[in-house]
PDB file of C-alpha atoms in Angstrom:
ATOM      1  CA  LEU I   7      20.857 -31.253  -0.617  1.00  0.00           C
ATOM      2  CA  ASP I   8      24.361 -32.578  -1.113  1.00  0.00           C
ATOM      3  CA  PRO I   9      25.770 -35.128   1.399  1.00  0.00           C
ATOM      4  CA  ALA I  10      28.301 -32.755   2.970  1.00  0.00           C
ATOM      5  CA  THR I  11      25.685 -30.081   3.629  1.00  0.00           C
ATOM      6  CA  ALA I  12      23.241 -32.657   4.991  1.00  0.00           C
ATOM      7  CA  MET I  13      25.901 -33.994   7.384  1.00  0.00           C
ATOM      8  CA  LEU I  14      26.895 -30.529   8.586  1.00  0.00           C
ATOM      9  CA  ARG I  15      23.262 -29.595   9.160  1.00  0.00           C
ATOM     10  CA  PHE I  16      22.650 -32.846  11.066  1.00  0.00           C
ATOM     11  CA  ILE I  17      25.677 -32.260  13.297  1.00  0.00           C
ATOM     12  CA  SER I  18      24.685 -28.641  13.923  1.00  0.00           C
ATOM     13  CA  ASP I  19      21.144 -29.677  14.814  1.00  0.00           C
ATOM     14  CA  TYR I  20      22.076 -32.397  17.293  1.00  0.00           C
ATOM     15  CA  ILE I  21      25.468 -31.564  18.796  1.00  0.00           C
ATOM     16  CA  GLY I  22      25.123 -30.827  22.495  1.00  0.00           C
ATOM     17  CA  LYS I  23      22.072 -33.065  22.920  1.00  0.00           C
ATOM     18  CA  GLU I  24      21.971 -36.425  24.648  1.00  0.00           C
ATOM     19  CA  GLU I  25      19.510 -37.865  22.141  1.00  0.00           C
ATOM     20  CA  PHE I  26      19.620 -40.602  19.509  1.00  0.00           C
ATOM     21  CA  HIS I  27      19.216 -39.497  15.911  1.00  0.00           C
ATOM     22  CA  GLN I  28      20.420 -40.872  12.605  1.00  0.00           C
ATOM     23  CA  LEU I  29      20.765 -39.662   9.054  1.00  0.00           C
ATOM     24  CA  GLU I  30      21.057 -42.054   6.130  1.00  0.00           C
ATOM     25  CA  ILE I  31      22.681 -40.786   2.946  1.00  0.00           C
ATOM     26  CA  PRO I  32      22.730 -42.991  -0.158  1.00  0.00           C
ATOM     27  CA  LEU I  33      25.820 -42.261  -2.254  1.00  0.00           C
ATOM     28  CA  SER I  34      25.163 -44.854  -4.953  1.00  0.00           C
ATOM     29  CA  GLU I  35      23.152 -48.039  -5.440  1.00  0.00           C
ATOM     30  CA  SER I  36      25.713 -50.006  -3.433  1.00  0.00           C
ATOM     31  CA  THR I  37      27.100 -47.393  -1.013  1.00  0.00           C
ATOM     32  CA  ARG I  38      25.424 -45.520   1.794  1.00  0.00           C
ATOM     33  CA  LEU I  39      26.482 -43.449   4.779  1.00  0.00           C
ATOM     34  CA  LEU I  40      24.788 -43.548   8.131  1.00  0.00           C
ATOM     35  CA  LEU I  41      25.522 -40.711  10.548  1.00  0.00           C
ATOM     36  CA  VAL I  42      24.391 -41.526  14.084  1.00  0.00           C
ATOM     37  CA  LYS I  43      24.184 -39.187  17.088  1.00  0.00           C
ATOM     38  CA  ASP I  44      25.270 -41.004  20.249  1.00  0.00           C
ATOM     39  CA  PRO I  45      22.612 -40.516  22.942  1.00  0.00           C
ATOM     40  CA  GLU I  46      25.131 -41.009  25.762  1.00  0.00           C
ATOM     41  CA  VAL I  47      27.643 -38.277  24.899  1.00  0.00           C
ATOM     42  CA  MET I  48      26.597 -34.749  23.922  1.00  0.00           C
ATOM     43  CA  ASP I  49      29.146 -34.268  21.145  1.00  0.00           C
ATOM     44  CA  ARG I  50      29.843 -37.799  19.889  1.00  0.00           C
ATOM     45  CA  PHE I  51      28.762 -39.123  16.496  1.00  0.00           C
ATOM     46  CA  PHE I  52      29.335 -42.342  14.580  1.00  0.00           C
ATOM     47  CA  LEU I  53      29.836 -42.332  10.831  1.00  0.00           C
ATOM     48  CA  LYS I  54      29.168 -45.707   9.224  1.00  0.00           C
ATOM     49  CA  VAL I  55      29.849 -46.488   5.576  1.00  0.00           C
ATOM     50  CA  PHE I  56      28.236 -49.542   3.997  1.00  0.00           C
ATOM     51  CA  THR I  57      28.973 -51.064   0.610  1.00  0.00           C
ATOM     52  CA  ASP I  58      28.293 -54.507  -0.810  1.00  0.00           C
ATOM     53  CA  SER I  59      31.467 -55.931   0.730  1.00  0.00           C
ATOM     54  CA  LEU I  60      32.739 -53.327   3.216  1.00  0.00           C
ATOM     55  CA  PHE I  61      31.695 -51.751   6.487  1.00  0.00           C
ATOM     56  CA  VAL I  62      33.658 -48.878   8.048  1.00  0.00           C
ATOM     57  CA  GLU I  63      32.804 -47.081  11.277  1.00  0.00           C
ATOM     58  CA  TYR I  64      34.421 -43.877  12.483  1.00  0.00           C
ATOM     59  CA  THR I  65      33.715 -42.266  15.859  1.00  0.00           C
ATOM     60  CA  PHE I  66      34.282 -38.561  16.367  1.00  0.00           C
ATOM     61  CA  ALA I  67      33.551 -35.951  19.013  1.00  0.00           C
ATOM     62  CA  GLY I  68      34.235 -32.313  19.802  1.00  0.00           C
ATOM     63  CA  LEU I  69      36.916 -30.593  17.762  1.00  0.00           C
ATOM     64  CA  THR I  70      37.868 -33.916  16.227  1.00  0.00           C
ATOM     65  CA  GLY I  71      34.426 -33.933  14.639  1.00  0.00           C
ATOM     66  CA  ALA I  72      34.856 -30.449  13.210  1.00  0.00           C
ATOM     67  CA  SER I  73      38.253 -31.384  11.810  1.00  0.00           C
ATOM     68  CA  PHE I  74      36.860 -34.602  10.367  1.00  0.00           C
ATOM     69  CA  ILE I  75      33.977 -32.854   8.628  1.00  0.00           C
ATOM     70  CA  LYS I  76      36.331 -30.204   7.241  1.00  0.00           C
ATOM     71  CA  ALA I  77      38.473 -32.959   5.735  1.00  0.00           C
ATOM     72  CA  LEU I  78      35.443 -34.925   4.550  1.00  0.00           C
ATOM     73  CA  LEU I  79      33.898 -32.097   2.499  1.00  0.00           C
ATOM     74  CA  PRO I  80      36.368 -32.249  -0.408  1.00  0.00           C
ATOM     75  CA  ALA I  81      36.214 -36.047  -0.484  1.00  0.00           C
ATOM     76  CA  LEU I  82      32.413 -36.061  -0.665  1.00  0.00           C
ATOM     77  CA  LYS I  83      32.420 -33.427  -3.399  1.00  0.00           C
ATOM     78  CA  GLU I  84      34.976 -35.413  -5.386  1.00  0.00           C
ATOM     79  CA  ALA I  85      33.023 -38.662  -4.955  1.00  0.00           C
ATOM     80  CA  ARG I  86      29.847 -36.959  -6.071  1.00  0.00           C
ATOM     81  CA  SER I  87      31.428 -35.395  -9.161  1.00  0.00           C
ATOM     82  CA  GLY I  88      32.939 -38.756 -10.125  1.00  0.00           C
ATOM     83  CA  SER I  89      29.585 -40.569 -10.119  1.00  0.00           C
TER      84      SER I  89
END
C-alpha cells in the first residue's frame, strides 16, 4: 500500500469520530510520517514528519484536509519514485 493511499484510507476511516488513532508511515531509513487523528475534534488531523534533524507538524481539518491531501498525493508519488 503506497503512503498516499494509506493516508487517504486512514482519513476516510476516522474522519467524523472523536477518537485517537495514529498511522506511522516509514518513507526511508531516516524519514517517517505520523498521521494522528485528534480525539477532541471530529475532523482534525495532525501530520508529523520526522527525519534525523527535522520535525515538521501540520494541522488540518475539514475541507482544508481534503485540499491538503489532494496536494500531497503528487509529492508523495514523486518522493517514492525518487527513492
